[in-house]
Amino acid sequence: MIRASTNNGPRRSRATYATVPPMLLSREKSQVLIVDVQDKLLKAINGADRVIDRCVRLVIAARKLGIPITMSEQYPQGLGPTHDSVRDAFANDGFVADKTEFSCMRNEMLRDRLHALRRDGRSQVVIGGIEAHVCVTQTAMDLESQGFEAFVVADAVGSRAKSSYKLALSRLQKSSVDIVDSEMVLFEWMERAGTPEFKALQALVK
């Protein structure tokens, strides 16, 4: 695991990019971002068990397929670490950074990590985490503004209130962010049945 220290550098101005036509997810073009799935935050989240389970599903699938994973933790000194189930699935196989910014893209370490993977051809960012209407929404919208394709996984994100969750997904759709669920992600990554990857991941969707 690469553990990044907190480093809140200056914000960069947004760049304008041409609109990218919609497309299916590709394992070669994907990276996964898990946002702030921390114990003290989860206690107040509506559907927290679902969020944890689906984030674990995404992390396990990404690891089996060799898809890079990044995790953020919002002020872990006060809000604690990422939930044990997600950390166990992660197995120190990726990059973790602390932040105080709500958008991951306003944090220098996280922004640099995601852009470095984008330069390697991984422009599709699959996002799970909390809260849907705050950190997830701000991150996804900033990603789109910086030339990424953001895919928010509806069953892997959550908010304290159902109304906030619904507003977040509605706003994101209007902002050209793709709203998917975890099964869509896995089956688009696998592409076909009968492969070793399909057999390895089949249990995750049963």
CSV table of C-alpha atoms in Angstrom, one decimal:
chain,number,residue,atom,x,y,z
A,1,MET,CA,0.0,0.0,0.0
A,2,ILE,CA,1.2,3.5,-0.8
A,3,ARG,CA,0.2,5.8,2.1
A,4,ALA,CA,0.1,9.5,1.3
A,5,SER,CA,0.7,12.1,3.9
A,6,THR,CA,-1.7,15.0,4.1
A,7,ASN,CA,-0.5,17.8,1.8
A,8,ASN,CA,-3.0,20.5,1.0
A,9,GLY,CA,-1.4,22.2,-1.9
A,10,PRO,CA,-2.9,25.1,-3.9
A,11,ARG,CA,-6.0,24.5,-5.9
A,12,ARG,CA,-5.6,24.3,-9.6
A,13,SER,CA,-7.9,26.1,-12.0
A,14,ARG,CA,-10.4,24.0,-13.9
A,15,ALA,CA,-9.7,23.1,-17.5
A,16,THR,CA,-12.2,22.8,-20.2
A,17,TYR,CA,-12.4,19.6,-22.2
A,18,ALA,CA,-14.4,18.4,-25.1
A,19,THR,CA,-17.4,16.3,-24.3
A,20,VAL,CA,-16.6,12.6,-24.4
A,21,PRO,CA,-19.4,10.3,-25.9
A,22,PRO,CA,-20.8,7.8,-23.4
A,23,MET,CA,-19.3,4.3,-23.4
A,24,LEU,CA,-19.2,1.1,-21.5
A,25,LEU,CA,-16.7,0.6,-18.7
A,26,SER,CA,-13.5,-1.1,-19.7
A,27,ARG,CA,-11.1,-2.8,-17.2
A,28,GLU,CA,-8.2,-1.4,-19.1
A,29,LYS,CA,-9.5,2.2,-18.8
A,30,SER,CA,-10.8,2.0,-15.3
A,31,GLN,CA,-9.6,3.0,-11.8
A,32,VAL,CA,-11.6,2.7,-8.6
A,33,LEU,CA,-12.0,5.5,-6.0
A,34,ILE,CA,-13.5,4.7,-2.6
A,35,VAL,CA,-14.4,7.9,-0.7
A,36,ASP,CA,-14.4,8.2,3.1
A,37,VAL,CA,-16.0,4.9,4.1
A,38,GLN,CA,-15.1,5.5,7.7
A,39,ASP,CA,-16.7,4.1,10.9
A,40,LYS,CA,-17.7,7.3,12.5
A,41,LEU,CA,-19.3,8.6,9.3
A,42,LEU,CA,-21.0,5.2,8.6
A,43,LYS,CA,-23.0,5.3,11.8
A,44,ALA,CA,-25.2,8.0,10.5
A,45,ILE,CA,-25.6,6.8,6.9
A,46,ASN,CA,-28.9,5.4,5.6
A,47,GLY,CA,-28.2,1.9,4.2
A,48,ALA,CA,-24.7,1.8,5.6
A,49,ASP,CA,-24.5,-2.0,5.4
A,50,ARG,CA,-25.3,-1.9,1.7
A,51,VAL,CA,-22.7,0.8,1.1
A,52,ILE,CA,-20.0,-1.3,2.9
A,53,ASP,CA,-21.0,-4.5,1.0
A,54,ARG,CA,-20.9,-2.9,-2.4
A,55,CYS,CA,-17.7,-1.1,-1.8
A,56,VAL,CA,-16.1,-4.4,-0.8
A,57,ARG,CA,-17.5,-5.9,-4.0
A,58,LEU,CA,-15.9,-3.2,-6.1
A,59,VAL,CA,-12.5,-3.5,-4.3
A,60,ILE,CA,-12.4,-7.3,-4.6
A,61,ALA,CA,-13.3,-7.2,-8.3
A,62,ALA,CA,-10.8,-4.5,-9.0
A,63,ARG,CA,-8.0,-6.3,-7.3
A,64,LYS,CA,-8.8,-9.6,-9.1
A,65,LEU,CA,-8.8,-7.7,-12.5
A,66,GLY,CA,-5.7,-5.6,-11.8
A,67,ILE,CA,-7.6,-2.3,-11.7
A,68,PRO,CA,-5.9,0.4,-9.6
A,69,ILE,CA,-7.6,1.4,-6.4
A,70,THR,CA,-7.4,4.7,-4.5
A,71,MET,CA,-9.0,5.4,-1.1
A,72,SER,CA,-9.6,8.7,0.7
A,73,GLU,CA,-10.1,9.2,4.4
A,74,GLN,CA,-11.7,12.4,5.6
A,75,TYR,CA,-9.8,13.7,8.7
A,76,PRO,CA,-9.1,10.2,10.1
A,77,GLN,CA,-7.7,11.6,13.3
A,78,GLY,CA,-11.2,12.6,14.2
A,79,LEU,CA,-13.4,10.3,12.1
A,80,GLY,CA,-11.4,7.1,12.3
A,81,PRO,CA,-10.0,4.8,9.6
A,82,THR,CA,-11.8,3.1,6.7
A,83,HIS,CA,-14.3,0.4,7.8
A,84,ASP,CA,-12.5,-2.9,8.6
A,85,SER,CA,-14.4,-4.9,5.8
A,86,VAL,CA,-13.3,-2.5,3.1
A,87,ARG,CA,-9.7,-2.3,4.5
A,88,ASP,CA,-9.5,-6.1,4.6
A,89,ALA,CA,-10.7,-6.3,0.9
A,90,PHE,CA,-8.2,-3.6,0.0
A,91,ALA,CA,-5.4,-5.6,1.6
A,92,ASN,CA,-2.9,-2.8,1.4
A,93,ASP,CA,-3.0,-3.1,-2.4
A,94,GLY,CA,-3.3,0.5,-3.6
A,95,PHE,CA,-3.1,4.1,-2.4
A,96,VAL,CA,-4.6,5.8,0.6
A,97,ALA,CA,-4.6,9.5,1.4
A,98,ASP,CA,-6.0,11.7,4.2
A,99,LYS,CA,-7.9,14.8,3.2
A,100,THR,CA,-9.8,17.7,4.7
A,101,GLU,CA,-11.2,18.9,1.4
A,102,PHE,CA,-14.7,17.6,0.4
A,103,SER,CA,-13.7,16.9,-3.2
A,104,CYS,CA,-10.9,14.5,-3.7
A,105,MET,CA,-9.8,16.5,-6.6
A,106,ARG,CA,-9.1,19.5,-4.4
A,107,ASN,CA,-6.5,17.5,-2.5
A,108,GLU,CA,-3.1,17.5,-4.1
A,109,MET,CA,-2.1,13.9,-3.3
A,110,LEU,CA,-5.3,12.4,-4.5
A,111,ARG,CA,-5.5,14.7,-7.6
A,112,ASP,CA,-2.0,13.8,-8.6
A,113,ARG,CA,-2.6,10.1,-8.1
A,114,LEU,CA,-5.8,10.1,-10.2
A,115,HIS,CA,-4.2,12.1,-13.0
A,116,ALA,CA,-1.1,9.9,-13.1
A,117,LEU,CA,-3.4,6.9,-13.7
A,118,ARG,CA,-5.3,8.8,-16.3
A,119,ARG,CA,-2.0,9.5,-18.2
A,120,ASP,CA,-1.6,5.7,-18.2
A,121,GLY,CA,-5.0,5.4,-20.1
A,122,ARG,CA,-7.3,5.0,-17.0
A,123,SER,CA,-9.7,7.9,-17.6
A,124,GLN,CA,-12.8,6.1,-16.2
A,125,VAL,CA,-13.1,6.6,-12.4
A,126,VAL,CA,-15.6,4.2,-10.7
A,127,ILE,CA,-16.7,5.8,-7.4
A,128,GLY,CA,-18.1,4.4,-4.2
A,129,GLY,CA,-18.3,6.0,-0.8
A,130,ILE,CA,-20.0,8.7,1.3
A,131,GLU,CA,-21.6,11.0,1.5
A,132,ALA,CA,-23.3,10.9,-1.8
A,133,HIS,CA,-24.4,14.5,-1.8
A,134,VAL,CA,-21.1,16.0,-0.5
A,135,CYS,CA,-17.8,14.4,-1.1
A,136,VAL,CA,-18.9,12.0,-3.8
A,137,THR,CA,-20.8,14.6,-5.8
A,138,GLN,CA,-18.1,17.2,-5.5
A,139,THR,CA,-15.4,14.7,-6.5
A,140,ALA,CA,-17.4,13.3,-9.5
A,141,MET,CA,-18.2,16.8,-10.8
A,142,ASP,CA,-14.6,17.9,-10.5
A,143,LEU,CA,-13.4,14.7,-12.2
A,144,GLU,CA,-15.7,15.5,-15.2
A,145,SER,CA,-14.5,19.0,-15.4
A,146,GLN,CA,-10.9,17.8,-15.6
A,147,GLY,CA,-11.4,15.4,-18.5
A,148,PHE,CA,-12.2,12.1,-16.7
A,149,GLU,CA,-15.3,10.0,-17.1
A,150,ALA,CA,-16.9,9.6,-13.6
A,151,PHE,CA,-19.1,6.6,-12.8
A,152,VAL,CA,-20.9,6.9,-9.5
A,153,VAL,CA,-22.0,3.4,-8.3
A,154,ALA,CA,-25.5,4.1,-6.9
A,155,ASP,CA,-25.6,1.0,-4.6
A,156,ALA,CA,-22.1,1.8,-3.3
A,157,VAL,CA,-22.8,5.3,-2.1
A,158,GLY,CA,-25.0,6.7,0.6
A,159,SER,CA,-26.0,9.8,2.6
A,160,ARG,CA,-27.5,10.4,6.0
A,161,ALA,CA,-30.9,11.3,4.5
A,162,LYS,CA,-32.6,9.5,1.6
A,163,SER,CA,-33.6,12.9,0.2
A,164,SER,CA,-30.0,14.0,0.0
A,165,TYR,CA,-29.0,10.7,-1.7
A,166,LYS,CA,-31.8,11.1,-4.3
A,167,LEU,CA,-30.9,14.8,-5.0
A,168,ALA,CA,-27.2,13.8,-5.4
A,169,LEU,CA,-27.9,11.2,-8.1
A,170,SER,CA,-30.3,13.6,-9.9
A,171,ARG,CA,-27.8,16.4,-9.9
A,172,LEU,CA,-25.0,14.1,-11.0
A,173,GLN,CA,-27.0,12.8,-14.0
A,174,LYS,CA,-27.6,16.4,-15.1
A,175,SER,CA,-23.9,17.0,-14.8
A,176,SER,CA,-23.0,14.2,-17.3
A,177,VAL,CA,-21.8,11.8,-14.6
A,178,ASP,CA,-22.7,8.2,-15.3
A,179,ILE,CA,-24.9,6.5,-12.6
A,180,VAL,CA,-24.4,2.8,-12.5
A,181,ASP,CA,-24.8,0.0,-10.0
A,182,SER,CA,-22.1,-2.5,-8.9
A,183,GLU,CA,-23.4,-5.4,-11.1
A,184,MET,CA,-23.2,-3.1,-14.2
A,185,VAL,CA,-19.6,-2.3,-13.3
A,186,LEU,CA,-18.6,-6.0,-12.8
A,187,PHE,CA,-20.3,-7.3,-15.9
A,188,GLU,CA,-18.9,-4.5,-18.1
A,189,TRP,CA,-15.4,-5.2,-16.7
A,190,MET,CA,-15.8,-9.0,-17.4
A,191,GLU,CA,-17.2,-8.5,-20.9
A,192,ARG,CA,-18.2,-12.2,-21.4
A,193,ALA,CA,-19.1,-15.4,-19.6
A,194,GLY,CA,-16.9,-18.5,-19.4
A,195,THR,CA,-13.6,-16.7,-18.9
A,196,PRO,CA,-11.3,-17.2,-15.8
A,197,GLU,CA,-12.2,-13.7,-14.7
A,198,PHE,CA,-15.9,-14.4,-14.9
A,199,LYS,CA,-15.5,-17.6,-12.8
A,200,ALA,CA,-13.5,-15.7,-10.3
A,201,LEU,CA,-16.0,-12.9,-9.9
A,202,GLN,CA,-19.2,-14.8,-10.3
A,203,ALA,CA,-19.6,-15.4,-6.6
A,204,LEU,CA,-19.6,-11.6,-6.0
A,205,VAL,CA,-23.0,-11.2,-7.8
A,206,LYS,CA,-24.8,-14.3,-6.6
